[in-house]
Amino acid sequence: MAPAYLVYITTADEEQARRIGRALVERKLAACVNIVPSIRSIYWWQGQMVDEGEALLLVKTLEGALDGIEQTVQELHSYTVPAISAVPVERLHGPYLRWMHEVMGFHDLPGA
Amino acid sequence: MAPAYLVYITTADEEQARRIGRALVERKLAACVNIVPSIRSIYWWQGQMVDEGEALLLVKTLEGALDGIEQTVQELHSYTVPAISAVPVERLHGPYLRWMHEVMGFHDLPGA
Amino acid sequence: MAPAYLVYITTADEEQARRIGRALVERKLAACVNIVPSIRSIYWWQGQMVDEGEALLLVKTLEGALDGIEQTVQELHSYTVPAISAVPVERLHGPYLRWMHEVMGFHDLPGA
C-alpha cells in the first residue's frame, strides 16, 4: 500500500479552501478533504506583522499524489507562496487505507 | 517513554465526536481529546461527490493504545469505514509526556 | 534546509493562543501561527473528567526553534503542564520553506 499523508494547507478564506479541495478530490489527488472554515493567522509579511482571518484545508492523500497537489494548489491559490505541508500518517485504519487506494485509482501502483 | 501520537478522526457530528472522545478518555486510551465541532468535508462516496458537515476529533495518546482506539472507534462510530489516522509526535514537552503516562496508567510498560 | 515542524499547542482560550502566537512570531521562533479559536477538550485532571472549551494554536516552525518555543510557551501559558507536540513535516512546498528560513533568520544555520 502507498504511504498516506495529511497535507495541511492554509487558504485566504473558506471559499478558496472549498474550490481547491473540490479540485483535488475531482482530480483524484485526494480521497477526502476537511475544511476548518475560520482560523486566525499571525505572521510577518514584508516587515509587517499580519493578524488576519484564513481557512484551513486538510487533505487526506497518498504519496503518489503529492506532486499533483502542489501543482493544483499553485494553480488555484491566490498566494504566490502558499503553505503546503505534508505530514506522514504512520498508521491508518486498514479498511480506510484500502478505500483511499480505490477512490484515488491507485490500485495499479507498485506497492499500492 | 512510549512514543506519542496525535490521532486524527473525522466523525458525523460534534455529538458523535464527544461520545467517542469521552469513551477513549474513560478507557484510558487517550490522555486528552480535542474536538473541532464544525468542519466541511468533501469526498467521493459511491460515485457521488459529497460535500457535508462533520466534526474533527484529535486524540493525544501513546503507541500502546492505538489498537484499543481503533476498536473503540469501530464500536461507536456510525460509519462502516471511519478515518483513523495516527500521526507521530516526534517531540513532546517532557512534563506533559510524563503526565500522559500517569493518566493513561502506562507506567508499567517497557520503555514507559 | 532545516527540517520543518508543525507544533500543536492547546491553550485556555483564544486570547491566550494569540498572546503566545504573537510572541513566537515576534521572537522569530515561528514563521506563522494559525489559531482555531474554539475547540472542546475532554481529559482527566486530578481524578475528575474535565469537558471544557479551549483554543488550538498551530505553529509552523523549523527544528532549531523548538527549544525556544517550549521556553516561550512555559513562560506565557497559564497551565503548569502545557501540551506542546511537535509533528514532523516530511515535505514542504520549496518556496514556502525558503520563506520560512528568511523570515525566521535561519539562513546562517548549518544545513539551513
XYZ file of C-alpha atoms in Angstrom:
336
model
C 0.000 0.000 0.000
C 1.218 3.534 -0.790
C 2.070 5.611 2.344
C -0.652 8.052 3.429
C -0.241 11.745 4.196
C -2.225 14.530 5.816
C -1.497 17.734 3.865
C -2.011 20.983 5.807
C -2.823 24.000 3.586
C -3.935 27.463 4.725
C -6.085 29.488 2.322
C -7.327 33.093 2.134
C -10.884 32.053 3.090
C -13.393 29.180 3.177
C -14.478 29.655 -0.437
C -10.887 29.253 -1.689
C -10.426 26.166 0.550
C -13.542 24.610 -0.984
C -12.514 25.435 -4.562
C -9.069 23.898 -4.094
C -10.467 20.989 -2.049
C -13.080 20.118 -4.698
C -10.446 20.240 -7.454
C -8.144 17.875 -5.507
C -10.985 15.383 -4.981
C -12.241 15.708 -8.592
C -8.703 15.083 -9.924
C -8.354 12.013 -7.629
C -5.423 13.714 -5.852
C -7.233 13.362 -2.506
C -9.585 10.751 -1.057
C -11.156 13.340 1.221
C -10.597 16.949 2.274
C -11.660 18.578 5.535
C -12.076 22.349 5.887
C -11.882 24.313 9.132
C -13.740 27.384 7.861
C -12.465 30.100 10.173
C -9.000 30.388 11.752
C -6.796 33.361 12.745
C -3.275 33.597 11.335
C -0.352 35.713 12.561
C 2.870 36.079 10.524
C 5.470 38.539 9.170
C 4.870 39.764 5.647
C 7.227 42.331 4.103
C 8.319 43.615 7.506
C 4.795 43.939 8.938
C 3.119 41.587 11.426
C -0.140 40.430 9.853
C -3.075 39.171 12.003
C -5.911 38.076 9.746
C -8.627 35.519 9.092
C -7.885 32.456 6.933
C -9.283 28.935 6.431
C -7.564 25.572 6.908
C -7.713 22.801 4.290
C -6.645 19.327 5.463
C -6.124 16.793 2.664
C -6.099 13.012 3.138
C -3.977 11.586 0.348
C -1.338 9.080 -0.775
C 2.354 9.632 -1.531
C 1.996 9.419 -5.338
C -0.370 12.430 -5.382
C 1.874 14.932 -3.557
C 3.353 16.445 -6.757
C -0.120 16.847 -8.274
C -1.401 18.500 -5.077
C 1.402 21.093 -5.163
C 0.706 21.887 -8.827
C -3.072 22.171 -8.276
C -2.666 24.418 -5.210
C -0.225 26.690 -7.058
C -2.694 26.849 -9.979
C -5.749 27.775 -7.842
C -4.355 29.523 -4.732
C -4.357 33.345 -4.525
C -0.988 33.493 -2.719
C 2.277 33.417 -4.658
C 3.856 31.335 -1.852
C 1.171 29.043 -0.386
C 1.936 26.855 2.648
C 1.646 23.175 1.662
C 2.903 20.934 4.493
C 2.744 17.124 4.112
C 2.688 15.259 7.438
C 3.261 11.464 7.379
C 0.422 9.258 8.623
C 2.286 6.432 10.313
C -0.710 4.207 10.866
C -4.113 4.338 9.140
C -7.205 2.154 9.703
C -6.786 -0.682 7.143
C -10.238 -0.577 5.516
C -9.945 3.218 5.131
C -6.482 2.935 3.510
C -7.857 0.411 1.011
C -10.821 2.720 0.274
C -8.348 5.598 -0.356
C -6.489 3.467 -2.927
C -9.753 2.537 -4.674
C -11.264 6.022 -4.766
C -7.968 7.586 -5.942
C -7.429 4.843 -8.535
C -4.077 3.788 -7.009
C -4.618 0.038 -7.359
C -2.156 -0.155 -10.237
C 0.848 1.453 -8.451
C 3.786 -0.696 -7.221
C 3.256 -1.206 -3.519
C -0.319 0.032 -3.848
C 8.812 6.560 27.494
C 6.285 5.189 24.988
C 6.135 7.209 21.711
C 3.228 9.693 21.496
C 0.726 10.060 18.672
C -1.899 12.525 17.524
C -4.806 10.519 16.084
C -6.980 12.374 13.570
C -10.575 11.077 13.364
C -13.498 12.648 11.478
C -16.996 11.986 12.821
C -20.550 12.570 11.571
C -21.087 15.456 14.025
C -19.952 17.022 17.321
C -22.125 14.763 19.453
C -20.515 11.624 17.973
C -17.038 13.146 18.450
C -17.811 13.769 22.119
C -19.249 10.268 22.678
C -16.188 8.612 21.126
C -13.805 11.090 22.788
C -15.287 10.508 26.267
C -15.090 6.730 25.806
C -11.404 6.930 24.788
C -10.567 9.044 27.858
C -12.697 6.877 30.199
C -10.975 3.702 28.908
C -7.536 5.351 29.407
C -6.873 5.046 25.669
C -6.271 8.812 25.446
C -4.796 11.373 27.831
C -6.824 14.130 26.218
C -9.079 14.643 23.210
C -9.766 17.894 21.364
C -12.871 18.420 19.235
C -13.210 20.908 16.372
C -17.017 20.991 16.374
C -17.784 22.084 12.828
C -15.799 21.299 9.655
C -16.774 20.795 5.994
C -15.781 17.559 4.254
C -15.661 16.810 0.515
C -15.118 13.272 -0.807
C -16.333 10.649 -3.307
C -18.861 8.165 -1.986
C -20.343 5.505 -4.300
C -19.633 7.615 -7.391
C -21.082 10.868 -5.991
C -19.112 13.849 -4.681
C -20.298 14.517 -1.133
C -19.936 17.989 0.500
C -21.205 17.854 4.064
C -20.701 18.933 7.647
C -18.616 16.765 10.020
C -16.640 17.192 13.253
C -12.947 16.556 13.903
C -11.714 14.548 16.896
C -7.991 14.863 17.714
C -6.684 12.304 20.215
C -3.463 12.668 22.229
C -2.290 9.168 23.031
C 0.607 6.720 23.343
C 1.657 3.931 20.975
C 0.320 1.060 23.165
C -3.251 2.434 22.925
C -3.550 2.569 19.107
C -5.172 -0.883 18.776
C -7.702 -0.063 21.515
C -8.519 3.274 19.841
C -9.295 1.544 16.523
C -11.550 -0.996 18.255
C -13.397 1.687 20.272
C -13.929 3.918 17.197
C -15.236 0.978 15.143
C -17.577 0.095 18.053
C -19.032 3.616 18.461
C -18.686 5.281 15.035
C -21.683 5.457 12.671
C -19.548 4.917 9.534
C -18.615 1.420 8.367
C -15.201 2.740 7.264
C -14.119 5.515 9.670
C -10.924 7.509 9.018
C -8.453 6.884 11.867
C -5.042 8.418 11.043
C -2.196 8.211 13.587
C 0.450 10.917 13.139
C 3.747 10.536 15.057
C 4.611 13.229 17.597
C 8.373 13.485 17.260
C 8.922 15.709 20.285
C 6.575 16.328 23.211
C 7.060 18.623 26.247
C 8.640 16.320 28.879
C 6.334 17.047 31.830
C 3.283 16.568 29.574
C 4.589 13.208 28.276
C 5.086 12.016 31.874
C 1.554 13.195 32.766
C 0.191 11.208 29.762
C 1.886 8.039 31.039
C 0.473 8.561 34.548
C -3.091 9.403 33.487
C -3.200 6.509 30.985
C -1.652 4.101 33.500
C 1.319 3.362 31.229
C 3.970 3.390 33.969
C 4.233 -0.415 33.847
C 5.006 -0.721 30.105
C 8.571 -1.498 28.870
C 10.086 1.794 27.776
C 7.295 3.685 29.549
C 17.452 23.437 4.759
C 16.454 22.917 8.415
C 13.595 20.366 8.866
C 10.136 21.915 9.371
C 7.651 21.128 12.120
C 4.003 21.753 12.906
C 3.717 22.322 16.666
C 0.293 21.592 18.191
C -0.455 23.548 21.384
C -3.791 23.779 23.248
C -4.450 26.933 25.257
C -7.061 28.038 27.811
C -8.765 30.324 25.276
C -8.327 32.294 22.033
C -6.791 35.308 23.753
C -4.020 33.168 25.281
C -3.415 31.480 21.915
C -2.984 34.900 20.280
C -0.682 36.207 23.014
C 1.582 33.141 22.774
C 1.325 33.055 18.971
C 2.302 36.737 18.607
C 5.274 36.249 20.954
C 6.511 33.242 18.931
C 6.291 35.214 15.659
C 7.839 38.360 17.204
C 10.769 36.306 18.592
C 11.261 34.667 15.140
C 10.515 31.266 16.676
C 7.679 30.730 14.176
C 7.174 31.770 10.551
C 3.410 31.665 11.003
C 0.859 30.589 13.598
C -2.739 29.508 12.990
C -5.397 29.632 15.706
C -8.560 27.541 15.809
C -10.460 29.788 18.227
C -12.959 27.386 19.757
C -12.486 23.675 20.458
C -13.827 21.298 23.151
C -11.378 19.313 25.252
C -12.024 16.239 27.404
C -9.391 14.856 29.794
C -8.725 13.567 33.334
C -7.475 16.140 35.808
C -6.853 15.157 39.457
C -9.299 12.239 39.224
C -12.113 14.225 37.566
C -13.117 14.112 33.883
C -12.969 17.672 32.559
C -15.022 18.747 29.487
C -14.271 22.387 28.688
C -13.627 24.961 25.985
C -10.050 25.638 24.803
C -8.324 27.062 21.732
C -5.815 25.387 19.398
C -2.542 27.079 18.364
C -0.735 25.516 15.373
C 2.825 26.757 14.856
C 4.787 26.465 11.586
C 8.450 26.428 12.522
C 11.926 24.971 11.951
C 13.857 22.449 14.056
C 16.272 24.990 15.584
C 13.382 26.909 17.205
C 11.785 24.022 19.133
C 13.664 24.724 22.399
C 12.760 28.421 22.237
C 9.092 27.561 21.577
C 8.951 25.347 24.697
C 10.527 28.081 26.839
C 8.194 30.791 25.491
C 5.057 28.644 25.967
C 6.071 27.768 29.540
C 6.693 31.498 30.191
C 3.302 32.674 28.856
C 0.930 29.717 29.276
C -1.485 29.599 32.246
C -1.135 25.808 32.673
C 1.719 24.338 34.693
C 1.910 21.415 32.242
C 1.024 22.698 28.745
C 0.720 20.272 25.809
C 3.416 21.097 23.212
C 3.511 18.412 20.485
C 5.944 18.770 17.553
C 4.877 16.832 14.442
C 7.444 16.416 11.618
C 6.578 17.953 8.237
C 8.051 15.442 5.817
C 7.591 17.551 2.700
C 7.009 21.306 2.445
C 6.458 23.462 -0.675
C 10.003 24.653 -1.590
C 9.341 28.405 -1.945
C 7.462 28.391 1.407
C 10.336 26.568 3.169
C 12.801 29.158 1.827
C 10.481 31.972 3.001
C 10.367 30.372 6.495
C 14.187 30.398 6.667
C 14.313 34.052 5.582
C 11.575 35.322 7.916
C 12.979 33.373 10.900
C 16.559 34.470 10.125
C 17.770 30.881 9.719
C 19.979 31.497 6.669
C 23.117 31.280 8.816
C 22.389 27.823 10.330
C 24.314 24.717 9.163
C 22.042 22.867 6.801
C 19.788 25.927 6.567
